[in-house]
Amino acid sequence: MANETWLVTGGAGYIGAHVVRALQASGRDVVVVDDLSTGIAQRLDVALICGDVSDSALVRDTARRFDVRGVLHLAADKEVEDSVHRPLHYYRRNLGGLLGVLEGMAEADVSQLVYSSSAAVYGATTETFVAEDSTTAPSNPYGETKLAGEWLVRAQAAATGMRHATLRYFNVAGAGAPELGELGARNLIPLVLAAVADGESPRIFGTDYPTPDGTCIRDYIHVADLAAAHVDALSLLTEPGGHVLNVGCGIGHSVRDVIDMAAAVTGARVTPVLAGRRSGDAPAVVADNRRIIAQTPWRPRHGLRDMVADAWTARRYRPPSMR
């Protein structure tokens, strides 16, 4: 792996910074392209090129300058609710960014790609355990852009022989280090912890689902495990072809499970507010992760307590300059 350099787009972001560290720990060199619209430069100790990945010339020149072997494309806007209100923005950013990356790669003769996708491509599925060949029917523009991105990657690979792995993330949580915690997230675990920190009551939307405790069940994956999946997915790029892989623990936890764990971790008394169902929420969505386990060395190593505890530690972290 000497002199093996990988380009990570969006590498200053929450997930991206964890991927960068995992790549470094594996002995690989890394260069990051990030426009810092949500990323934080201080998370990185690698070369950072500040710019928009839709600029194919920037991607091309960076790949040539650093003799890049392959690209891990994580740069994207990801807020589901925001995508409903601003679909044009999401299509422009997510698909335009991917186009720029693929064009830059082609011009620089880079032919290996790990593409960041999402379980949002499955939409409001009726299947409890979702496999990679399950129906894809996104229920929001964000999920649509991720699925369209998969099609674009597949088409480019068919035309050029590009080797690729697509990772469909489930619900990402936790932090691999306190300084890498997610800021301003709208996912359940950080929302519950934010409520606890502010002395407020978290909300449960729907308590009458056909699940053991009546609340929705989801698959949560520790961000450090997700980062490790990116590194292990590189082993699939040694042969022609493409792979689509779910990245989840394969274990479901309910909303009440998460709230109870938040109470246990923080020591706070947490009394949730019960509200009606939200439209489009499936009762249970859990990853069938047998494919990634069969095809790579990857295994999830963190449970729900780790995710909540690490997210809580990161939430309370203050950098030295703020102490």
mmCIF file of C-alpha atoms in Angstrom:
data_model
loop_
_atom_site.group_PDB
_atom_site.id
_atom_site.type_symbol
_atom_site.label_atom_id
_atom_site.label_comp_id
_atom_site.label_asym_id
_atom_site.label_seq_id
_atom_site.Cartn_x
_atom_site.Cartn_y
_atom_site.Cartn_z
ATOM 1 C CA MET A 1 0.000 0.000 0.000
ATOM 2 C CA ALA A 2 3.033 2.290 -0.128
ATOM 3 C CA ASN A 3 2.298 5.492 -2.040
ATOM 4 C CA GLU A 4 -1.353 4.464 -2.435
ATOM 5 C CA THR A 5 -3.417 7.643 -2.321
ATOM 6 C CA TRP A 6 -7.204 7.872 -2.187
ATOM 7 C CA LEU A 7 -9.311 10.944 -2.817
ATOM 8 C CA VAL A 8 -12.195 11.428 -0.366
ATOM 9 C CA THR A 9 -14.832 13.946 -1.423
ATOM 10 C CA GLY A 10 -16.665 15.459 1.532
ATOM 11 C CA GLY A 11 -13.849 14.259 3.766
ATOM 12 C CA ALA A 12 -14.216 17.162 6.215
ATOM 13 C CA GLY A 13 -17.780 16.120 7.044
ATOM 14 C CA TYR A 14 -19.024 13.951 9.893
ATOM 15 C CA ILE A 15 -18.814 10.608 8.078
ATOM 16 C CA GLY A 16 -16.042 11.728 5.749
ATOM 17 C CA ALA A 17 -13.636 12.594 8.551
ATOM 18 C CA HIS A 18 -14.131 9.129 10.053
ATOM 19 C CA VAL A 19 -13.452 7.542 6.657
ATOM 20 C CA VAL A 20 -10.274 9.608 6.303
ATOM 21 C CA ARG A 21 -9.012 8.396 9.677
ATOM 22 C CA ALA A 22 -9.869 4.789 8.868
ATOM 23 C CA LEU A 23 -7.970 5.016 5.583
ATOM 24 C CA GLN A 24 -4.972 6.532 7.355
ATOM 25 C CA ALA A 25 -5.063 3.775 9.969
ATOM 26 C CA SER A 26 -4.966 1.217 7.143
ATOM 27 C CA GLY A 27 -1.721 2.743 5.854
ATOM 28 C CA ARG A 28 -3.136 4.666 2.906
ATOM 29 C CA ASP A 29 -2.477 8.275 2.001
ATOM 30 C CA VAL A 30 -5.491 10.576 1.627
ATOM 31 C CA VAL A 31 -6.359 13.832 -0.084
ATOM 32 C CA VAL A 32 -9.703 15.527 0.523
ATOM 33 C CA VAL A 33 -11.834 17.750 -1.691
ATOM 34 C CA ASP A 34 -14.540 19.560 0.296
ATOM 35 C CA ASP A 35 -16.296 22.904 -0.128
ATOM 36 C CA LEU A 36 -16.636 23.179 3.680
ATOM 37 C CA SER A 37 -20.329 24.034 3.385
ATOM 38 C CA THR A 38 -20.905 21.611 6.256
ATOM 39 C CA GLY A 39 -17.421 20.173 6.746
ATOM 40 C CA ILE A 40 -14.851 21.358 9.281
ATOM 41 C CA ALA A 41 -11.245 21.687 8.161
ATOM 42 C CA GLN A 42 -9.919 21.187 11.703
ATOM 43 C CA ARG A 43 -11.100 17.584 11.617
ATOM 44 C CA LEU A 44 -8.355 16.787 9.111
ATOM 45 C CA ASP A 45 -4.585 16.377 9.133
ATOM 46 C CA VAL A 46 -4.324 15.523 5.439
ATOM 47 C CA ALA A 47 -4.134 17.616 2.280
ATOM 48 C CA LEU A 48 -7.394 19.533 1.835
ATOM 49 C CA ILE A 49 -8.434 21.061 -1.480
ATOM 50 C CA CYS A 50 -11.275 23.475 -0.826
ATOM 51 C CA GLY A 51 -13.671 23.433 -3.739
ATOM 52 C CA ASP A 52 -16.854 22.106 -5.306
ATOM 53 C CA VAL A 53 -16.724 18.521 -6.579
ATOM 54 C CA SER A 54 -19.026 19.467 -9.462
ATOM 55 C CA ASP A 55 -15.918 21.144 -10.910
ATOM 56 C CA SER A 56 -14.570 18.220 -12.926
ATOM 57 C CA ALA A 57 -11.316 20.062 -13.681
ATOM 58 C CA LEU A 58 -10.671 20.406 -9.938
ATOM 59 C CA VAL A 59 -11.251 16.687 -9.428
ATOM 60 C CA ARG A 60 -9.081 15.829 -12.443
ATOM 61 C CA ASP A 61 -6.207 18.091 -11.430
ATOM 62 C CA THR A 62 -6.301 16.884 -7.820
ATOM 63 C CA ALA A 63 -6.258 13.253 -8.940
ATOM 64 C CA ARG A 64 -3.292 13.896 -11.219
ATOM 65 C CA ARG A 65 -1.363 16.008 -8.718
ATOM 66 C CA PHE A 66 -1.610 13.425 -5.939
ATOM 67 C CA ASP A 67 -1.416 10.349 -8.197
ATOM 68 C CA VAL A 68 -4.774 9.161 -6.881
ATOM 69 C CA ARG A 69 -5.577 5.463 -7.174
ATOM 70 C CA GLY A 70 -9.307 5.753 -6.503
ATOM 71 C CA VAL A 71 -12.094 7.930 -5.147
ATOM 72 C CA LEU A 72 -14.466 7.594 -2.205
ATOM 73 C CA HIS A 73 -17.325 9.927 -3.054
ATOM 74 C CA LEU A 74 -19.172 11.061 0.061
ATOM 75 C CA ALA A 75 -19.864 14.723 -0.729
ATOM 76 C CA ALA A 76 -23.629 15.325 -0.792
ATOM 77 C CA ASP A 77 -26.462 17.185 0.894
ATOM 78 C CA LYS A 78 -28.446 14.735 3.015
ATOM 79 C CA GLU A 79 -31.311 16.322 4.955
ATOM 80 C CA VAL A 80 -34.465 14.460 3.947
ATOM 81 C CA GLU A 81 -36.969 17.119 5.015
ATOM 82 C CA ASP A 82 -34.948 19.879 3.397
ATOM 83 C CA SER A 83 -34.869 17.912 0.151
ATOM 84 C CA VAL A 84 -38.673 17.893 0.065
ATOM 85 C CA HIS A 85 -38.712 21.697 0.121
ATOM 86 C CA ARG A 86 -35.683 22.192 -2.140
ATOM 87 C CA PRO A 87 -35.639 19.342 -4.666
ATOM 88 C CA LEU A 88 -33.826 21.342 -7.358
ATOM 89 C CA HIS A 89 -31.041 22.160 -4.932
ATOM 90 C CA TYR A 90 -30.603 18.495 -4.001
ATOM 91 C CA TYR A 91 -30.601 17.269 -7.584
ATOM 92 C CA ARG A 92 -28.112 19.977 -8.548
ATOM 93 C CA ARG A 93 -25.795 19.317 -5.634
ATOM 94 C CA ASN A 94 -25.938 15.538 -5.397
ATOM 95 C CA LEU A 95 -26.122 14.569 -9.060
ATOM 96 C CA GLY A 96 -24.100 17.549 -10.265
ATOM 97 C CA GLY A 97 -21.407 16.685 -7.766
ATOM 98 C CA LEU A 98 -21.322 13.053 -8.854
ATOM 99 C CA LEU A 99 -21.143 14.079 -12.516
ATOM 100 C CA GLY A 100 -18.147 16.282 -11.766
ATOM 101 C CA VAL A 101 -16.414 13.468 -9.905
ATOM 102 C CA LEU A 102 -16.997 10.908 -12.653
ATOM 103 C CA GLU A 103 -15.879 13.303 -15.383
ATOM 104 C CA GLY A 104 -12.760 14.241 -13.445
ATOM 105 C CA MET A 105 -11.957 10.600 -12.776
ATOM 106 C CA ALA A 106 -12.309 9.709 -16.457
ATOM 107 C CA GLU A 107 -10.049 12.563 -17.521
ATOM 108 C CA ALA A 108 -7.421 11.529 -14.965
ATOM 109 C CA ASP A 109 -7.694 7.808 -15.816
ATOM 110 C CA VAL A 110 -8.859 6.888 -12.312
ATOM 111 C CA SER A 111 -11.028 3.781 -12.478
ATOM 112 C CA GLN A 112 -11.928 2.820 -8.898
ATOM 113 C CA LEU A 113 -14.845 4.315 -6.967
ATOM 114 C CA VAL A 114 -16.647 3.788 -3.666
ATOM 115 C CA TYR A 115 -19.984 5.598 -3.867
ATOM 116 C CA SER A 116 -21.867 6.758 -0.782
ATOM 117 C CA SER A 117 -25.540 5.824 -1.133
ATOM 118 C CA SER A 118 -28.320 5.419 1.413
ATOM 119 C CA ALA A 119 -31.051 3.132 2.665
ATOM 120 C CA ALA A 120 -33.323 6.007 1.624
ATOM 121 C CA VAL A 121 -33.339 4.384 -1.829
ATOM 122 C CA TYR A 122 -35.721 1.727 -0.437
ATOM 123 C CA GLY A 123 -38.363 4.277 0.559
ATOM 124 C CA ALA A 124 -41.250 3.332 2.844
ATOM 125 C CA THR A 125 -40.632 -0.372 2.427
ATOM 126 C CA THR A 126 -42.982 -2.988 3.845
ATOM 127 C CA GLU A 127 -40.120 -5.435 4.362
ATOM 128 C CA THR A 128 -38.632 -5.619 7.839
ATOM 129 C CA PHE A 129 -35.280 -6.952 6.633
ATOM 130 C CA VAL A 130 -34.224 -5.095 3.498
ATOM 131 C CA ALA A 131 -31.812 -6.757 1.076
ATOM 132 C CA GLU A 132 -29.914 -5.151 -1.762
ATOM 133 C CA ASP A 133 -32.283 -6.661 -4.326
ATOM 134 C CA SER A 134 -35.384 -5.343 -2.521
ATOM 135 C CA THR A 135 -37.578 -2.859 -4.368
ATOM 136 C CA THR A 136 -36.104 0.634 -4.580
ATOM 137 C CA ALA A 137 -38.814 3.309 -4.397
ATOM 138 C CA PRO A 138 -37.480 6.458 -2.712
ATOM 139 C CA SER A 139 -40.098 8.548 -0.925
ATOM 140 C CA ASN A 140 -38.215 11.866 -0.993
ATOM 141 C CA PRO A 141 -35.922 13.807 -3.345
ATOM 142 C CA TYR A 142 -32.826 12.997 -1.296
ATOM 143 C CA GLY A 143 -33.402 9.272 -1.753
ATOM 144 C CA GLU A 144 -34.150 9.849 -5.427
ATOM 145 C CA THR A 145 -30.805 11.564 -5.951
ATOM 146 C CA LYS A 146 -29.004 8.680 -4.287
ATOM 147 C CA LEU A 147 -30.741 6.080 -6.444
ATOM 148 C CA ALA A 148 -30.191 8.120 -9.616
ATOM 149 C CA GLY A 149 -26.544 8.369 -8.561
ATOM 150 C CA GLU A 150 -26.339 4.585 -8.393
ATOM 151 C CA TRP A 151 -27.717 4.387 -11.935
ATOM 152 C CA LEU A 152 -25.168 6.931 -13.121
ATOM 153 C CA VAL A 153 -22.281 5.045 -11.513
ATOM 154 C CA ARG A 154 -23.474 1.798 -13.075
ATOM 155 C CA ALA A 155 -23.826 3.368 -16.525
ATOM 156 C CA GLN A 156 -20.360 4.933 -16.381
ATOM 157 C CA ALA A 157 -18.893 1.617 -15.259
ATOM 158 C CA ALA A 158 -20.558 -0.183 -18.167
ATOM 159 C CA ALA A 159 -19.117 2.357 -20.584
ATOM 160 C CA THR A 160 -15.596 2.573 -19.179
ATOM 161 C CA GLY A 161 -14.874 -0.538 -17.110
ATOM 162 C CA MET A 162 -14.724 1.476 -13.890
ATOM 163 C CA ARG A 163 -14.691 -0.758 -10.823
ATOM 164 C CA HIS A 164 -17.069 0.361 -8.130
ATOM 165 C CA ALA A 165 -18.730 -0.416 -4.809
ATOM 166 C CA THR A 166 -21.925 1.294 -3.684
ATOM 167 C CA LEU A 167 -22.565 1.428 0.053
ATOM 168 C CA ARG A 168 -26.147 1.934 1.211
ATOM 169 C CA TYR A 169 -25.888 3.453 4.685
ATOM 170 C CA PHE A 170 -28.542 2.829 7.293
ATOM 171 C CA ASN A 171 -28.939 5.146 10.338
ATOM 172 C CA VAL A 172 -25.498 6.453 11.229
ATOM 173 C CA ALA A 173 -24.736 7.503 14.806
ATOM 174 C CA GLY A 174 -21.994 7.873 17.389
ATOM 175 C CA ALA A 175 -18.478 9.262 17.056
ATOM 176 C CA GLY A 176 -15.086 7.638 16.683
ATOM 177 C CA ALA A 177 -13.524 10.502 18.651
ATOM 178 C CA PRO A 178 -15.129 13.367 20.596
ATOM 179 C CA GLU A 179 -13.945 16.000 18.128
ATOM 180 C CA LEU A 180 -15.600 14.175 15.211
ATOM 181 C CA GLY A 181 -19.180 14.312 16.463
ATOM 182 C CA GLU A 182 -21.985 15.327 14.131
ATOM 183 C CA LEU A 183 -23.231 18.881 14.451
ATOM 184 C CA GLY A 184 -26.837 19.938 13.884
ATOM 185 C CA ALA A 185 -28.086 16.447 13.021
ATOM 186 C CA ARG A 186 -31.760 15.634 12.670
ATOM 187 C CA ASN A 187 -31.495 11.908 13.243
ATOM 188 C CA LEU A 188 -33.103 10.246 16.243
ATOM 189 C CA ILE A 189 -30.101 9.685 18.513
ATOM 190 C CA PRO A 190 -28.706 13.253 18.353
ATOM 191 C CA LEU A 191 -32.238 14.661 18.593
ATOM 192 C CA VAL A 192 -32.928 12.681 21.762
ATOM 193 C CA LEU A 193 -29.592 13.703 23.267
ATOM 194 C CA ALA A 194 -30.210 17.340 22.365
ATOM 195 C CA ALA A 195 -33.526 17.181 24.209
ATOM 196 C CA VAL A 196 -31.857 15.625 27.245
ATOM 197 C CA ALA A 197 -29.131 18.285 27.238
ATOM 198 C CA ASP A 198 -31.722 21.055 27.085
ATOM 199 C CA GLY A 199 -33.930 19.515 29.771
ATOM 200 C CA GLU A 200 -36.714 18.910 27.280
ATOM 201 C CA SER A 201 -38.796 15.862 26.399
ATOM 202 C CA PRO A 202 -38.050 13.968 23.183
ATOM 203 C CA ARG A 203 -40.992 13.161 20.943
ATOM 204 C CA ILE A 204 -42.211 9.767 19.855
ATOM 205 C CA PHE A 205 -44.174 9.917 16.611
ATOM 206 C CA GLY A 206 -46.521 6.954 16.710
ATOM 207 C CA THR A 207 -46.967 4.380 19.463
ATOM 208 C CA ASP A 208 -49.356 2.011 17.702
ATOM 209 C CA TYR A 209 -47.115 0.377 15.113
ATOM 210 C CA PRO A 210 -47.123 -3.440 14.803
ATOM 211 C CA THR A 211 -43.839 -3.704 16.732
ATOM 212 C CA PRO A 212 -43.167 -5.106 20.220
ATOM 213 C CA ASP A 213 -43.426 -1.712 21.947
ATOM 214 C CA GLY A 214 -45.544 0.090 19.341
ATOM 215 C CA THR A 215 -42.786 2.430 18.130
ATOM 216 C CA CYS A 216 -40.797 2.376 14.892
ATOM 217 C CA ILE A 217 -37.772 0.125 14.621
ATOM 218 C CA ARG A 218 -34.619 1.099 12.727
ATOM 219 C CA ASP A 219 -31.128 -0.251 12.121
ATOM 220 C CA TYR A 220 -28.448 1.991 13.665
ATOM 221 C CA ILE A 221 -24.800 1.761 12.620
ATOM 222 C CA HIS A 222 -21.854 3.285 14.471
ATOM 223 C CA VAL A 223 -20.001 5.765 12.288
ATOM 224 C CA ALA A 224 -16.682 4.053 13.084
ATOM 225 C CA ASP A 225 -18.096 0.765 11.771
ATOM 226 C CA LEU A 226 -19.355 2.568 8.683
ATOM 227 C CA ALA A 227 -15.911 4.059 8.103
ATOM 228 C CA ALA A 228 -14.356 0.601 8.419
ATOM 229 C CA ALA A 229 -16.786 -0.672 5.775
ATOM 230 C CA HIS A 230 -15.341 1.829 3.293
ATOM 231 C CA VAL A 231 -11.839 0.520 3.869
ATOM 232 C CA ASP A 232 -12.922 -3.117 3.578
ATOM 233 C CA ALA A 233 -14.915 -2.327 0.421
ATOM 234 C CA LEU A 234 -11.663 -1.377 -1.316
ATOM 235 C CA SER A 235 -10.841 -5.086 -1.510
ATOM 236 C CA LEU A 236 -13.748 -5.471 -3.943
ATOM 237 C CA LEU A 237 -12.202 -3.044 -6.429
ATOM 238 C CA THR A 238 -9.405 -5.396 -7.472
ATOM 239 C CA GLU A 239 -11.609 -7.148 -10.031
ATOM 240 C CA PRO A 240 -13.806 -5.730 -12.815
ATOM 241 C CA GLY A 241 -17.451 -5.157 -11.987
ATOM 242 C CA GLY A 242 -19.559 -3.505 -9.354
ATOM 243 C CA HIS A 243 -21.043 -4.256 -5.957
ATOM 244 C CA VAL A 244 -24.015 -2.865 -4.027
ATOM 245 C CA LEU A 245 -23.833 -3.417 -0.273
ATOM 246 C CA ASN A 246 -26.049 -2.592 2.677
ATOM 247 C CA VAL A 247 -24.093 -1.232 5.633
ATOM 248 C CA GLY A 248 -26.100 -1.800 8.799
ATOM 249 C CA CYS A 249 -25.856 -3.894 11.947
ATOM 250 C CA GLY A 250 -28.698 -6.200 10.948
ATOM 251 C CA ILE A 251 -30.323 -5.497 14.324
ATOM 252 C CA GLY A 252 -33.330 -3.266 14.904
ATOM 253 C CA HIS A 253 -33.885 -0.906 17.823
ATOM 254 C CA SER A 254 -37.135 0.901 18.531
ATOM 255 C CA VAL A 255 -37.594 4.579 19.312
ATOM 256 C CA ARG A 256 -38.289 3.625 22.920
ATOM 257 C CA ASP A 257 -35.081 1.555 22.983
ATOM 258 C CA VAL A 258 -33.101 4.623 21.933
ATOM 259 C CA ILE A 259 -34.782 6.873 24.516
ATOM 260 C CA ASP A 260 -34.264 4.312 27.268
ATOM 261 C CA MET A 261 -30.597 3.988 26.322
ATOM 262 C CA ALA A 262 -30.192 7.766 26.333
ATOM 263 C CA ALA A 263 -31.573 7.821 29.863
ATOM 264 C CA ALA A 264 -29.224 5.034 30.946
ATOM 265 C CA VAL A 265 -26.152 6.677 29.414
ATOM 266 C CA THR A 266 -26.824 10.221 30.612
ATOM 267 C CA GLY A 267 -28.380 9.381 33.954
ATOM 268 C CA ALA A 268 -31.214 11.768 33.173
ATOM 269 C CA ARG A 269 -34.876 11.116 33.739
ATOM 270 C CA VAL A 270 -36.385 11.121 30.253
ATOM 271 C CA THR A 271 -40.148 11.275 29.790
ATOM 272 C CA PRO A 272 -41.044 11.378 26.105
ATOM 273 C CA VAL A 273 -43.963 13.256 24.610
ATOM 274 C CA LEU A 274 -46.247 10.951 22.645
ATOM 275 C CA ALA A 275 -47.454 12.231 19.286
ATOM 276 C CA GLY A 276 -49.268 10.815 16.277
ATOM 277 C CA ARG A 277 -47.655 9.000 13.399
ATOM 278 C CA ARG A 278 -45.811 10.853 10.672
ATOM 279 C CA SER A 279 -46.720 10.023 7.102
ATOM 280 C CA GLY A 280 -44.311 7.704 5.335
ATOM 281 C CA ASP A 281 -42.745 6.122 8.413
ATOM 282 C CA ALA A 282 -42.428 2.364 7.973
ATOM 283 C CA PRO A 283 -42.956 0.248 11.118
ATOM 284 C CA ALA A 284 -39.559 -1.454 10.869
ATOM 285 C CA VAL A 285 -36.562 -1.193 8.536
ATOM 286 C CA VAL A 286 -33.495 -3.318 9.268
ATOM 287 C CA ALA A 287 -30.542 -4.087 7.010
ATOM 288 C CA ASP A 288 -30.018 -7.532 5.609
ATOM 289 C CA ASN A 289 -26.224 -7.258 5.798
ATOM 290 C CA ARG A 290 -25.307 -10.785 4.768
ATOM 291 C CA ARG A 291 -23.797 -9.681 1.458
ATOM 292 C CA ILE A 292 -21.147 -7.349 2.887
ATOM 293 C CA ILE A 293 -20.304 -9.921 5.553
ATOM 294 C CA ALA A 294 -19.886 -12.610 2.899
ATOM 295 C CA GLN A 295 -17.872 -10.497 0.462
ATOM 296 C CA THR A 296 -15.566 -8.519 2.780
ATOM 297 C CA PRO A 297 -13.841 -8.899 6.176
ATOM 298 C CA TRP A 298 -16.216 -6.284 7.619
ATOM 299 C CA ARG A 299 -18.238 -6.912 10.758
ATOM 300 C CA PRO A 300 -20.156 -4.362 12.902
ATOM 301 C CA ARG A 301 -18.396 -4.032 16.253
ATOM 302 C CA HIS A 302 -20.432 -1.431 18.149
ATOM 303 C CA GLY A 303 -23.875 -1.718 19.726
ATOM 304 C CA LEU A 304 -26.545 0.824 20.592
ATOM 305 C CA ARG A 305 -24.954 1.718 23.943
ATOM 306 C CA ASP A 306 -21.671 2.571 22.204
ATOM 307 C CA MET A 307 -23.470 4.774 19.683
ATOM 308 C CA VAL A 308 -25.418 6.700 22.298
ATOM 309 C CA ALA A 309 -22.494 6.991 24.732
ATOM 310 C CA ASP A 310 -20.068 8.163 22.057
ATOM 311 C CA ALA A 311 -22.587 10.641 20.648
ATOM 312 C CA TRP A 312 -23.170 11.999 24.172
ATOM 313 C CA THR A 313 -19.430 12.377 24.787
ATOM 314 C CA ALA A 314 -19.014 14.158 21.461
ATOM 315 C CA ARG A 315 -21.936 16.451 22.179
ATOM 316 C CA ARG A 316 -20.324 17.559 25.433
ATOM 317 C CA TYR A 317 -16.884 17.969 23.880
ATOM 318 C CA ARG A 318 -15.401 21.426 23.612
ATOM 319 C CA PRO A 319 -12.202 22.022 21.649
ATOM 320 C CA PRO A 320 -9.262 23.470 23.592
ATOM 321 C CA SER A 321 -9.894 26.921 22.129
ATOM 322 C CA MET A 322 -13.379 26.965 23.719
ATOM 323 C CA ARG A 323 -12.400 25.720 27.181
#
